[in-house]
Coordinates of C-alpha atoms and ligand atoms in Angstrom, one line a residue:
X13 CA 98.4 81.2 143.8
X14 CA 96.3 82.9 141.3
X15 CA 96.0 82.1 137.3
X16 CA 98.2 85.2 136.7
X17 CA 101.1 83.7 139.3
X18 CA 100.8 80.4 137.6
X19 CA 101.6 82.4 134.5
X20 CA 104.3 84.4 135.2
X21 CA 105.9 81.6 137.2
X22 CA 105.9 78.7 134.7
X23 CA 104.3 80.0 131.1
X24 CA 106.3 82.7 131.0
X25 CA 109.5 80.9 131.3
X26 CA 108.6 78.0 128.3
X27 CA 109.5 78.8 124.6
X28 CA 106.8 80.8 123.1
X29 CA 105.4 78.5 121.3
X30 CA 104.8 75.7 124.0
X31 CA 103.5 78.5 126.5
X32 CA 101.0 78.9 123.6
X33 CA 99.7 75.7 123.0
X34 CA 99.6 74.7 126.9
X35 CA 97.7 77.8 127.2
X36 CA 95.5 77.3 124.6
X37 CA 94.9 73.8 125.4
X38 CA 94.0 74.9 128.7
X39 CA 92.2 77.9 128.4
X40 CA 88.1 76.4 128.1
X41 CA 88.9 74.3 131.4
X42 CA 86.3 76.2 133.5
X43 CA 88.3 77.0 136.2
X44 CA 90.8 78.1 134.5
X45 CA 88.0 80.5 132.2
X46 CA 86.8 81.8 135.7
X47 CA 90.2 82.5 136.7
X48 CA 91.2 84.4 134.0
X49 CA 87.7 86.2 134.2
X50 CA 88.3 87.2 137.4
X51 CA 91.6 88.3 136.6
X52 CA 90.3 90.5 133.8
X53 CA 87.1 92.0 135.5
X54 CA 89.6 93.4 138.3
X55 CA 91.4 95.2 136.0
X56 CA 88.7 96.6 133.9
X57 CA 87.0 98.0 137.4
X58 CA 90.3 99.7 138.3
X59 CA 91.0 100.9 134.7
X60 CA 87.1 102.2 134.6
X61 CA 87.7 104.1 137.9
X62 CA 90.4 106.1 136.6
X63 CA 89.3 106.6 132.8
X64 CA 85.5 108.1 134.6
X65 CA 87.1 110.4 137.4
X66 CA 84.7 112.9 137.4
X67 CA 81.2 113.6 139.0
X68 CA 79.6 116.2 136.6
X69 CA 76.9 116.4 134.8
X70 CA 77.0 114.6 131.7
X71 CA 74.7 114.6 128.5
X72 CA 73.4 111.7 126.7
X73 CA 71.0 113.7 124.6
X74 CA 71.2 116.9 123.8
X75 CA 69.8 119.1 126.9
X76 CA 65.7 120.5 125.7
X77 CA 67.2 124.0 126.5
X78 CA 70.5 125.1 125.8
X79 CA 73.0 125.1 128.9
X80 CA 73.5 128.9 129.7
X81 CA 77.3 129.7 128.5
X82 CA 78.6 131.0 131.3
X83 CA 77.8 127.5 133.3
X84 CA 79.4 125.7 130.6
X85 CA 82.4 127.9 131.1
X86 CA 82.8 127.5 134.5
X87 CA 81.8 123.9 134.5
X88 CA 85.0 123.5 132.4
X89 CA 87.3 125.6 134.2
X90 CA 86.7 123.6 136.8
X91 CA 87.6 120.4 135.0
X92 CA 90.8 122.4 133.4
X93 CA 91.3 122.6 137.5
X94 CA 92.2 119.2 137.8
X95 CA 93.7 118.3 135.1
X96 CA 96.4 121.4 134.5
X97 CA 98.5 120.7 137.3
X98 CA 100.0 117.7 136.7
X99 CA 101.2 118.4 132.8
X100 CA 101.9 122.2 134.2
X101 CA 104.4 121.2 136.7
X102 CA 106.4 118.8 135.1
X103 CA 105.1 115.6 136.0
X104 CA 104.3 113.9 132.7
X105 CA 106.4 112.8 129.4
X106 CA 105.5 114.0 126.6
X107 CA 102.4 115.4 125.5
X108 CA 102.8 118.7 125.9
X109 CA 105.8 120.4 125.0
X110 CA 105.9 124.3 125.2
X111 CA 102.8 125.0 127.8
X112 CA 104.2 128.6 129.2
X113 CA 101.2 130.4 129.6
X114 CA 102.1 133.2 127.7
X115 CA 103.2 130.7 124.8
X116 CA 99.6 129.4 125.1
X117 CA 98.1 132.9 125.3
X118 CA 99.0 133.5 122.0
X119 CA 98.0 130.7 120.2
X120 CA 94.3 131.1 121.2
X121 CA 94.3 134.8 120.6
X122 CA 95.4 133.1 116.8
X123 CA 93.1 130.7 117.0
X124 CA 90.2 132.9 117.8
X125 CA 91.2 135.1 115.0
X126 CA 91.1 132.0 112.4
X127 CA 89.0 130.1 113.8
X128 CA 86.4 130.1 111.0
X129 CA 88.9 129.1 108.6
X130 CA 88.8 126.0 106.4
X131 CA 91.6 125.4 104.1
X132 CA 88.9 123.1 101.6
X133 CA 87.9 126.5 100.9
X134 CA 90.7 128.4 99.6
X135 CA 88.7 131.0 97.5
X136 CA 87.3 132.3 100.7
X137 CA 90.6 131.9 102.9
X138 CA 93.8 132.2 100.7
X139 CA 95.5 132.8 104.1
X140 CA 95.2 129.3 104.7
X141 CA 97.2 128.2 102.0
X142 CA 99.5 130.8 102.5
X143 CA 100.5 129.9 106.2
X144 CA 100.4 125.8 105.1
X145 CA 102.8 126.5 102.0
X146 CA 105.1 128.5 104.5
X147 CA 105.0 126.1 107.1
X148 CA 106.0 123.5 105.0
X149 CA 108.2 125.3 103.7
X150 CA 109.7 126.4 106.7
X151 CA 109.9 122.8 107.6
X152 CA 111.8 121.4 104.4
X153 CA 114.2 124.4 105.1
X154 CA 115.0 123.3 108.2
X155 CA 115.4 119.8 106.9
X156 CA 117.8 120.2 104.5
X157 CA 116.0 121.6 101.3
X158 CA 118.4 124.2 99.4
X159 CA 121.4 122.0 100.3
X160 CA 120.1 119.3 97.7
X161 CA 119.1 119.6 94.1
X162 CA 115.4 118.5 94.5
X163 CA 112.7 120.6 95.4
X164 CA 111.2 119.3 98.6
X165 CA 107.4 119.8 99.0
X166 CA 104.8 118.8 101.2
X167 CA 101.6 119.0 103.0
X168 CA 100.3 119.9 106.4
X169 CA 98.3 117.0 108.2
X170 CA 96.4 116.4 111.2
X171 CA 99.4 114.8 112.9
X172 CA 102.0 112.5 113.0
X173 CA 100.2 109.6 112.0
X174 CA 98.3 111.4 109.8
X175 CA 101.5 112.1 108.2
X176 CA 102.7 108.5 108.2
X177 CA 99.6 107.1 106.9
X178 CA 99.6 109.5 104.0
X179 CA 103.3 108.5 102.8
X180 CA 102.9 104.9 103.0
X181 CA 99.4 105.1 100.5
X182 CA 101.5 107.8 98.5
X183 CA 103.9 105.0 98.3
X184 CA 102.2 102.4 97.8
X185 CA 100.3 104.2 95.1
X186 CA 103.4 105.1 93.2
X187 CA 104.6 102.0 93.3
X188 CA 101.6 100.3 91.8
X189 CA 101.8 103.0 88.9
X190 CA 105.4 102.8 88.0
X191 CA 106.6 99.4 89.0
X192 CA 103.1 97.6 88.4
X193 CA 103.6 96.7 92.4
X194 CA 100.0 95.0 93.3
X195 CA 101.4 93.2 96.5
X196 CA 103.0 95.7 98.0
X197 CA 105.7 95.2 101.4
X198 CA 107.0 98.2 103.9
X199 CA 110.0 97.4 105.5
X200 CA 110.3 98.6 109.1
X201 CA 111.9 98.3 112.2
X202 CA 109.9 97.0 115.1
X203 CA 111.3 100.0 116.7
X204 CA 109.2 102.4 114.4
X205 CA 105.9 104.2 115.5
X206 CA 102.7 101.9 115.3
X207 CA 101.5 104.4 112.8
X208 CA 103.5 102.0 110.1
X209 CA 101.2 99.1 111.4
X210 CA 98.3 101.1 111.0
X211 CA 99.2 101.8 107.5
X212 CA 100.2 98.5 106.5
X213 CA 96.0 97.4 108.1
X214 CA 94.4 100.4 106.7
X215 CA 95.9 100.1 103.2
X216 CA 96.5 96.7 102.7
X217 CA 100.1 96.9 102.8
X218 CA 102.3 93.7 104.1
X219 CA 104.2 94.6 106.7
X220 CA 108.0 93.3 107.4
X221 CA 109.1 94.2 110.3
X222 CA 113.1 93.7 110.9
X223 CA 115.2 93.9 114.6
X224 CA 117.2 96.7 116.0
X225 CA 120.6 95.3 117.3
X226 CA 121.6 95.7 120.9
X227 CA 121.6 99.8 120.9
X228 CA 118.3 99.6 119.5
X229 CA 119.2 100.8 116.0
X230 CA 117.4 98.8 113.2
X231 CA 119.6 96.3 112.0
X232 CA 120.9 97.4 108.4
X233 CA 122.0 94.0 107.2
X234 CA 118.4 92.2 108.1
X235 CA 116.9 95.2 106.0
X236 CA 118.8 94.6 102.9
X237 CA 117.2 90.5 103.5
X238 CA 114.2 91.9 104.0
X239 CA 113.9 94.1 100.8
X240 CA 112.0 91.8 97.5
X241 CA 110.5 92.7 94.4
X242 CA 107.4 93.9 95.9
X243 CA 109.3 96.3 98.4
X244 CA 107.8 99.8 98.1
X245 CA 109.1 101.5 101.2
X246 CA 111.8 101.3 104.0
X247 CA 111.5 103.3 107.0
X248 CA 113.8 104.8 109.8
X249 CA 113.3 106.8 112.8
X250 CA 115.0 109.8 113.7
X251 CA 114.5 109.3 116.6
X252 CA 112.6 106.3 117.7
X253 CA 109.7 106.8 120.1
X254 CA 110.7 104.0 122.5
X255 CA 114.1 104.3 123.2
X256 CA 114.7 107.9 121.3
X257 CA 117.5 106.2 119.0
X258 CA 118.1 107.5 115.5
X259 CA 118.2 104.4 113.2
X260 CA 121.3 104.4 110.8
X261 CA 119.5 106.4 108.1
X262 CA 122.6 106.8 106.0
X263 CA 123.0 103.4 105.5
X264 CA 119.3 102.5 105.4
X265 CA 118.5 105.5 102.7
X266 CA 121.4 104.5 100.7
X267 CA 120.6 100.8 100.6
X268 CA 116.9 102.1 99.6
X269 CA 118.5 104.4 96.5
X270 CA 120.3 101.6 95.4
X271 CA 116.8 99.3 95.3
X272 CA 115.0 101.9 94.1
X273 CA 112.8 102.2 96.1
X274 CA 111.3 105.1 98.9
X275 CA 112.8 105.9 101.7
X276 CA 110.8 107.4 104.7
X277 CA 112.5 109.1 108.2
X278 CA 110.3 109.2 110.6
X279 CA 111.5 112.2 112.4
X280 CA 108.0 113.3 113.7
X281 CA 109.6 113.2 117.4
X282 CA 113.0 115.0 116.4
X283 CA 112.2 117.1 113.4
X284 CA 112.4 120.2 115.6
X285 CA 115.3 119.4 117.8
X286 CA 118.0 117.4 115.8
X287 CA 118.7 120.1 113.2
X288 CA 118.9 122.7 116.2
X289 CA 120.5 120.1 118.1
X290 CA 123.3 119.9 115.2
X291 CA 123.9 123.6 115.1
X292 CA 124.7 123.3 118.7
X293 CA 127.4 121.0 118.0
X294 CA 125.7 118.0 119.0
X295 CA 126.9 114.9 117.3
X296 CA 124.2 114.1 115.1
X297 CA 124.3 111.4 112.3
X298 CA 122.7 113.0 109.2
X299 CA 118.9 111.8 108.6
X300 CA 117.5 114.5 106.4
X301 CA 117.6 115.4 102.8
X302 CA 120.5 115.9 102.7
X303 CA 120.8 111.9 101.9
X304 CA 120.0 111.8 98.7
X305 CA 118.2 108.5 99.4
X306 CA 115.7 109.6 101.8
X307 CA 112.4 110.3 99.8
X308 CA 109.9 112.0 102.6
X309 CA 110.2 112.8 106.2
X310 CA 107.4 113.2 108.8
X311 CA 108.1 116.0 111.2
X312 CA 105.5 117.1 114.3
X313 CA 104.7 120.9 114.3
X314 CA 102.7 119.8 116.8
X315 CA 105.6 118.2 119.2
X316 CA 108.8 120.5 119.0
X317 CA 107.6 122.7 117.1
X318 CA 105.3 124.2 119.8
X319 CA 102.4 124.6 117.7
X320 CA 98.7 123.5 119.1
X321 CA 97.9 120.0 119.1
X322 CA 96.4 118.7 115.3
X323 CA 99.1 119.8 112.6
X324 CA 102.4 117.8 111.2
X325 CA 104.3 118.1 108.3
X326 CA 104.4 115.6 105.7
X327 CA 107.5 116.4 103.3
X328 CA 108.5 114.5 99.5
X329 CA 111.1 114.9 97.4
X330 CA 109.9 116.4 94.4
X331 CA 106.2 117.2 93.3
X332 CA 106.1 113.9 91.2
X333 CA 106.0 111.6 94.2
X334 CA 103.8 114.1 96.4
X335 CA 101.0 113.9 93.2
X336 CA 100.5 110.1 94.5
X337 CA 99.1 111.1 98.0
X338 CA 96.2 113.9 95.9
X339 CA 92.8 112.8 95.7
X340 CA 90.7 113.9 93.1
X341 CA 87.2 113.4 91.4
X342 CA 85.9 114.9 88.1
X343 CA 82.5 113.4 87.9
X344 CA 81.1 114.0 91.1
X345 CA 77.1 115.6 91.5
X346 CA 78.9 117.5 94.2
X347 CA 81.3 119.3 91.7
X348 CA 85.4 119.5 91.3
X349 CA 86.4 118.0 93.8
X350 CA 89.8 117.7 95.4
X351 CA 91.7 117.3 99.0
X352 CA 95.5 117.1 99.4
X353 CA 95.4 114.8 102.7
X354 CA 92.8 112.7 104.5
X355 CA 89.9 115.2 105.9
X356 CA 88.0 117.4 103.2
X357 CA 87.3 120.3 105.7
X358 CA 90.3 121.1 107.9
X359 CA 90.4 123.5 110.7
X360 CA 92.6 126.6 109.4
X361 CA 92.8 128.3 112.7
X362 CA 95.1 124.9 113.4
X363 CA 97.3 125.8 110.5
X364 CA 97.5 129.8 111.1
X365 CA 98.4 128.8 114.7
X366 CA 101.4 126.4 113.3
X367 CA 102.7 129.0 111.3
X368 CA 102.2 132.1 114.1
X369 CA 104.2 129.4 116.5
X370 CA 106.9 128.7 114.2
X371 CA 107.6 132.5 113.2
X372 CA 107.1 133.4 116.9
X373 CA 110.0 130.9 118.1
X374 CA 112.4 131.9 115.6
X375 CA 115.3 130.0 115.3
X376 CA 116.7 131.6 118.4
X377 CA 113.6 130.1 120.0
X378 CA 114.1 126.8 118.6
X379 CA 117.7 126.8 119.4
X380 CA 117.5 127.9 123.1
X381 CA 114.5 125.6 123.6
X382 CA 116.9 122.4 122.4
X383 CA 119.9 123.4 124.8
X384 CA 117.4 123.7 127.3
X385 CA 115.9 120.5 127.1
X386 CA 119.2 118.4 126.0
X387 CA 120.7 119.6 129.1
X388 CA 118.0 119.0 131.4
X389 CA 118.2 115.2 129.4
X390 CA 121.7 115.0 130.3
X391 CA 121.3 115.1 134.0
X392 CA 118.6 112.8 133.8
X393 CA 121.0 110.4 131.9
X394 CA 123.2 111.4 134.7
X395 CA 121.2 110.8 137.6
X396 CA 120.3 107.3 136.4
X397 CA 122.9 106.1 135.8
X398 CA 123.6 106.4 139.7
X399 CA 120.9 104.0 140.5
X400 CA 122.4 100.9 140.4
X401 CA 119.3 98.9 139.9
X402 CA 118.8 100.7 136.4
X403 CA 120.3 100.8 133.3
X404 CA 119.6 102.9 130.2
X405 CA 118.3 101.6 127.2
X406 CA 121.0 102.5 124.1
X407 CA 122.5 106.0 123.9
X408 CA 119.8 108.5 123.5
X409 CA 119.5 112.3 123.9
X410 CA 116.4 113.7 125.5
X411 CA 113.7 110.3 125.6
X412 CA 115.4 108.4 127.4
X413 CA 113.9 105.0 128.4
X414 CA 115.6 102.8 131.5
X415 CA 115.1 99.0 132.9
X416 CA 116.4 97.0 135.8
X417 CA 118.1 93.6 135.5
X418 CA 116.8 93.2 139.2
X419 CA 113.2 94.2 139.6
X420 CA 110.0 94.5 137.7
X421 CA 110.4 98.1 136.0
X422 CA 106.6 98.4 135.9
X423 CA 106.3 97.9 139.4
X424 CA 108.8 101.1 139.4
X425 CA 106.3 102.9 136.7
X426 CA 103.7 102.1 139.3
X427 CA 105.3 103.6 142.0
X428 CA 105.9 107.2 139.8
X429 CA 102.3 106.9 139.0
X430 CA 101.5 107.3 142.7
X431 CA 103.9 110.1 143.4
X432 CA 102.0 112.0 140.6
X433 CA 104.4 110.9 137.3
X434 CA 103.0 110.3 134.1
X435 CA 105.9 108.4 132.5
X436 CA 105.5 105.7 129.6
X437 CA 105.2 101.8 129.7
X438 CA 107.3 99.9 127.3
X439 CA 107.6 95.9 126.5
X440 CA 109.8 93.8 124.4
X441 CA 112.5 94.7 126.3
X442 CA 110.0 95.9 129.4
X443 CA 111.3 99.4 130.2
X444 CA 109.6 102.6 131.0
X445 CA 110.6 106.2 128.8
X446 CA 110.4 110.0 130.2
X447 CA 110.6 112.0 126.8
X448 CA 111.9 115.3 127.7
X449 CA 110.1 118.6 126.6
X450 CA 110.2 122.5 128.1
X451 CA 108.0 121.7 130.9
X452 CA 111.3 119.5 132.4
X453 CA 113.5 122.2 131.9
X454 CA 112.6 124.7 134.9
X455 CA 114.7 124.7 137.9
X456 CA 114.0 121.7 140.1
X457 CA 112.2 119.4 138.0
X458 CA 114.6 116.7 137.2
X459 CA 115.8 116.4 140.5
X460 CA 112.7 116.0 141.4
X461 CA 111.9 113.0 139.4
X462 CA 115.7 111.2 140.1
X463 CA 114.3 111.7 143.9
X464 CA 111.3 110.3 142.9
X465 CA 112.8 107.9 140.9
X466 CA 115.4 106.6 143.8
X467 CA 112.8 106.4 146.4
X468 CA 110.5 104.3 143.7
X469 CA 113.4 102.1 143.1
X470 CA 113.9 101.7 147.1
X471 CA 110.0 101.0 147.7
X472 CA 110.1 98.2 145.3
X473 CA 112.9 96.6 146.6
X474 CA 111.4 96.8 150.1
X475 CA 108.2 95.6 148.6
X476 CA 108.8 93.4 145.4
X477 CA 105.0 91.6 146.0
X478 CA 103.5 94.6 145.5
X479 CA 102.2 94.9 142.1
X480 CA 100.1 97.5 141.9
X481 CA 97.7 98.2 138.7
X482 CA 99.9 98.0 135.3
X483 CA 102.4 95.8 135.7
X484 CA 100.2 92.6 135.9
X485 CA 98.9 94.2 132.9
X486 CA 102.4 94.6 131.0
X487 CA 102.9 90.9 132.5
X488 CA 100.3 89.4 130.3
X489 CA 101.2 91.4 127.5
X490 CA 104.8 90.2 127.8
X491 CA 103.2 86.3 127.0
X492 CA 102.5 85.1 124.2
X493 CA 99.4 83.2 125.1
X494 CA 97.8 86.2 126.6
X495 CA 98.6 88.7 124.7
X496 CA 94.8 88.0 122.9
X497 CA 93.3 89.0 126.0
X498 CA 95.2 92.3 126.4
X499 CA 93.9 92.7 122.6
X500 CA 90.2 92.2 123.9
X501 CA 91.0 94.4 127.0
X502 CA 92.3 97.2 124.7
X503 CA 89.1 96.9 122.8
X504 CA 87.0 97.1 126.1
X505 CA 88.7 99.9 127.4
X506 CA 88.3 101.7 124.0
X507 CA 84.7 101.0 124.4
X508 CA 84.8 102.6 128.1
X509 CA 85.9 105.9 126.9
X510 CA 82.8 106.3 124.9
X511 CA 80.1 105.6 127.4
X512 CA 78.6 108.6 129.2
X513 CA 79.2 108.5 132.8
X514 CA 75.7 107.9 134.7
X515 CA 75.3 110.2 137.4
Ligands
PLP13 C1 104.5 110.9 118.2 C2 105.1 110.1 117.1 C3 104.4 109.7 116.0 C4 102.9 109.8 115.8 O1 102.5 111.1 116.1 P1 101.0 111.5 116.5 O2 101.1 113.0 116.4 O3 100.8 111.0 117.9 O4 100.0 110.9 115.6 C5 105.1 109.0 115.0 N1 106.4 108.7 115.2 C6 107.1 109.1 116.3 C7 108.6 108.8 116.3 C8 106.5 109.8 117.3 O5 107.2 110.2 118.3

C-alpha cells in the first residue's frame, strides 16, 4: 500500500485536527518524505506532459532575424488545429460561450478596426470612452438602473476579477474615509469566487468567510454573526460558480442596509442570463438594484455577454462611492495623471468589441440565447437525475454541478476527461460542474454528454481501483494535512507553464 492509500484509508477518516498533527509528526520520517516524494514527482511528470503538448519550435531569445510572417501564421493555424475542436464541439464547460464563427468573425473584423486604441488616451480616442460609458451603461440598464432612484455608474475592467478586486479596495477605501475603518473585514460565503480571497491578500483585507446551508445558499443568519464594527463589505453571488446557486441577496442586501455597510452581488456568471432569464418567466429571486441594499454588482461582458475575452463590468450605486476605486496623482514628473481601474494603458479594441457584441445581440439575442441554454440545462438536470449513482448539488439552472454517495466523483471526471470532456473539479463537498453556454445548445450535444456521462458512471463502477490522474490529486486536497503540498504543487505547476519547452 502506498503513502497516498495509507492516507485516504486512515487520515482521512480522523478529525481534522488529529489527521494533522499525526501527519505532521510523521512527515520528516524519511520513508515517509520519500514516499510522499514519490508520490508528488509522479504527478508533476503527468501534469508536465499535458501542460507541454506540443513539439514546435519555441523561442527563448528573441530569434537574430525576424521569423517570416507568413511561417508564424501558419505555425499558429496549426496550433489553433488542435486546440479548436474540443471547445468547438461542445466538449468543455465554460470558457467559451458564443464561439459561432460568424459571431467570432465579427469581433476581429472590430478588433482590427480598434486595435490601436487605448482608452488612457482619450484625447486621441474619444470612441473609447464612448463605447465604455455605453457599455456600462447598457449593463446598469439591464440590471435594474431607471427602476431605482440612484444613478448607477461604473467602469469597464479587464475581467471578472478585475472587477471584484476593484470593489473590495473601493470599499475598503470608503470605509477607511467615512467610518475611520483601519482594520477592515469582508464578509463572504465560502461559496463566493476566489477573486474575494484574492482581494482580501492583495489589499490587506480580513477575510470572514460564512457557510451556505444544505442548498448551498450562504447562510443569512451566520452573516448577520459575522458582521462587527470593522465590517466594510458583504458579498453574494448571483449565481455562485460552484454549484450556480443565487445566494439570498434580498435578505443579505437588506441585512447590509440596515448595518450600513456595502453590499456586493457577484453576478459576473449571471449578469447576462438572470434578467433575460426573468423576462422569460423564469422564477428568479431579485439580486440587482433593484434592492435598495445592494451597493455594486460585477457582471462578465466577457461570459454571457458574448464579448471577447478581457472586459467586465464593474457597477456602484452612485458616483460618490465609484470616486473610491479612482486613482490619481498631481505631482508626478510624468504629468496629470489618472486611471479609473487597475492597468494605465488598456486595450480599446477590447472595449469597442464589448460594445459591437452587445449592440449586435440585442435583446432578442440575449433573450433567445438564455432559452436556449436554460433548456439545453434542463435536460441535463433531467438526464441526471436518471443516474442513480448521482445526485445534483442544490437547485440550479444552467451550472449545474453533481456528486455520487457511492463512488469517487473524480474518478467519474477522469473518465469524461478521456472521452474528450473538459468538465470542472470541485471539493468541499467533492463534486464536479458542467456550466452551460451556446456551444451545449446545438442538437446532440447534451445527449451526448448524459451518454458519456452514464457510460463513465458504469466504467467506474466496473473499475473503482482505477484512479486515474486527478482524483488522487483532489484526494489530498480533500486532507487537511496535505493540503500544504497541493499548495507547493500549485506553485510548481505555475512555474511549469513559464518554462520554454526544449526541443
Ligand atoms: C468567472 C467568475 C468570476 C471571475 O471572473 P474572471 O473573468 O475569470 O476573472 C467571478 N465570479 C463568478 C461567479 C464567476 O463565475
Amino acid at each position: 500500500m502506498n503513502l497516498q492509500a495509507i492516507i485516504e484509508k486512515y487520515l482521512s477518516r480522523l478529525p481534522e485536527g488529529i489527521a494533522s498533527r499525526i501527519f505532521n509528526s510523521i512527515k520528516d520520517i524519511p520513508f515517509v518524505r520519500k514516499e510522499i516524494q514519490k508520490e508528488i514527482d509522479k504527478m508533476m511528470a503527468e501534469m508536465e506532459s499535458s501542460a507541454k503538448p506540443y513539439k514546435v519550435e519555441s523561442f527563448p531569445q528573441i530569434p537574430e532575424q525576424g521569423m517570416d510572417k507568413k511561417d508564424i501564421l501558419s505555425l499558429m493555424e496549426e496550433i489553433k488545429k488542435k486546440e479548436m475542436p474540443q471547445w468547438k464541439s461542445g466538449y468543455v464547460s465554460g470558457a467559451v460561450y458564443h464561439g459561432d464563427d460568424a459571431h467570432i468573425n465579427f469581433l476581429n473584423k472590430v478588433y482590427g478596426l480598434n486595435s490601436q486604441s487605448n482608452p488612457l488616451h482619450s484625447d486621441i480616442w474619444p470612441s473609447a470612452s464612448k463605447y465604455e460609458a455605453e457599455v456600462i451603461s447598457m449593463t446598469a440598464h439591464m440590471l435594474g438602473a431607471g427602476q431605482t432612484g440612484d444613478e448607477i455608474c461604473g467602469s469597464v475592467s479587464s475581467g471578472g476579477t478585475e472587477s471584484i478586486l476593484l470593489a473590495m479596495k473601493t470599499y475598503r477605501d470608503w470605509a477607511r474615509e467615512k467610518k475611520k475603518i483601519r482594520d477592515p473585514e469582508m464578509v463572504v460565503p465560502i461559496t463566493a469566487h476566489a477573486a474575494f480571497d484574492k482581494a482580501a491578500q492583495y489589499f490587506n483585507i480580513k477575510m470572514v468567510h460564512i457557510p451556505v446551508k444544505d442548498d448551498y445558499k450562504a447562510d443569512v443568519a451566520a452573516a448577520r454573526k459575522a458582521i462587527t464594527k470593522n465590517t466594510i463589505v458583504l458579498v453574494g453571488s448571483a449565481p455562485s460558480f460552484p454549484h450556480g446557486v443565487i445566494d439570498p441577496i434580498a435578505e443579505l442586501s437588506d441585512l447590509a442596509q440596515k448595518r450600513r455597510i456595502g453590499f456586493h452581488t457577484d453576478a459576473c456568471l449571471g449578469g447576462f442570463v438572470l434578467p433575460w432569464a426573468e423576462k422569460l418567466g423564469y422564477d428568479i429571486p431579485a439580486f440587482d438594484f433593484r434592492l435598495p441594499g445592494v451597493t455594486s454588482i460585477s457582471a462578465d461582458t466577457h461570459k454571457y455577454g458574448y464579448a471577447a475575452k478581457g472586459t467586465s463590468v464593474i457597477l456602484y450605486r452612485g458616483k460618490n462611492l465609484r470616486r473610491y476605486q479612482y486613482f490619481k496623482i498631481t505631482d508626478w514628473p510624468g504629468g496629470l495623471y489618472f486611471s479609473p481601474t487597475f492597468a494605465g494603458s488598456r486595450p480599446g479594441a477590447l472595449s469597442a468589441a464589448c460594445w459591437a457584441a452587445l449592440v449586435a445581440m440585442g435583446e432578442k439575442g440575449y433573450l433567445e440565447a438564455t432559452e436556449k441554454i436554460l433548456q439545453t440545462a434542463k435536460e441535463i438536470k433531467e438526464g441526471i437525475r436518471k443516474i442513480p449513482e448521482l445526485h445534483i448539488l442544490g437547485d440550479p439552472l444552467w451550472v449545474i454541478a453533481f456528486g455520487s454517495k457511492d463512488m469517487n466523483i473524480y474518478q467519474v471526471m477522469e473518465q469524461m476527461t478521456h472521452k474528450g470532456w473538459s468538465l470542472n473539479g470541485l471539493h468541499k463537498p467533492p463534486c464536479v460542474h458542467i456550466c452551460v453556454t451556446l456551444r451545449h445548445t446545438r442538437p446532440g450535444i447534451a445527449g451526448r454528454f448524459l451518454a458519456d456521462l452514464t457510460d463513465a458512471v458504469a466504467h467506474v463502477k466496473a473499475h473503482p481501483g482505477d484512479k486515474g490522474q486527478m482524483a488522487p490529486v483532489y484526494g489530498m486536497a480533500a486532507t487537511i494535512p496535505f493540503r500544504g503540498l497541493v499548495g507547493d504543487m500549485m506553485e510548481k505547476y505555475i512555474d511549469l507553464l513559464y518554462t520554454v519547452e526544449q526541443k
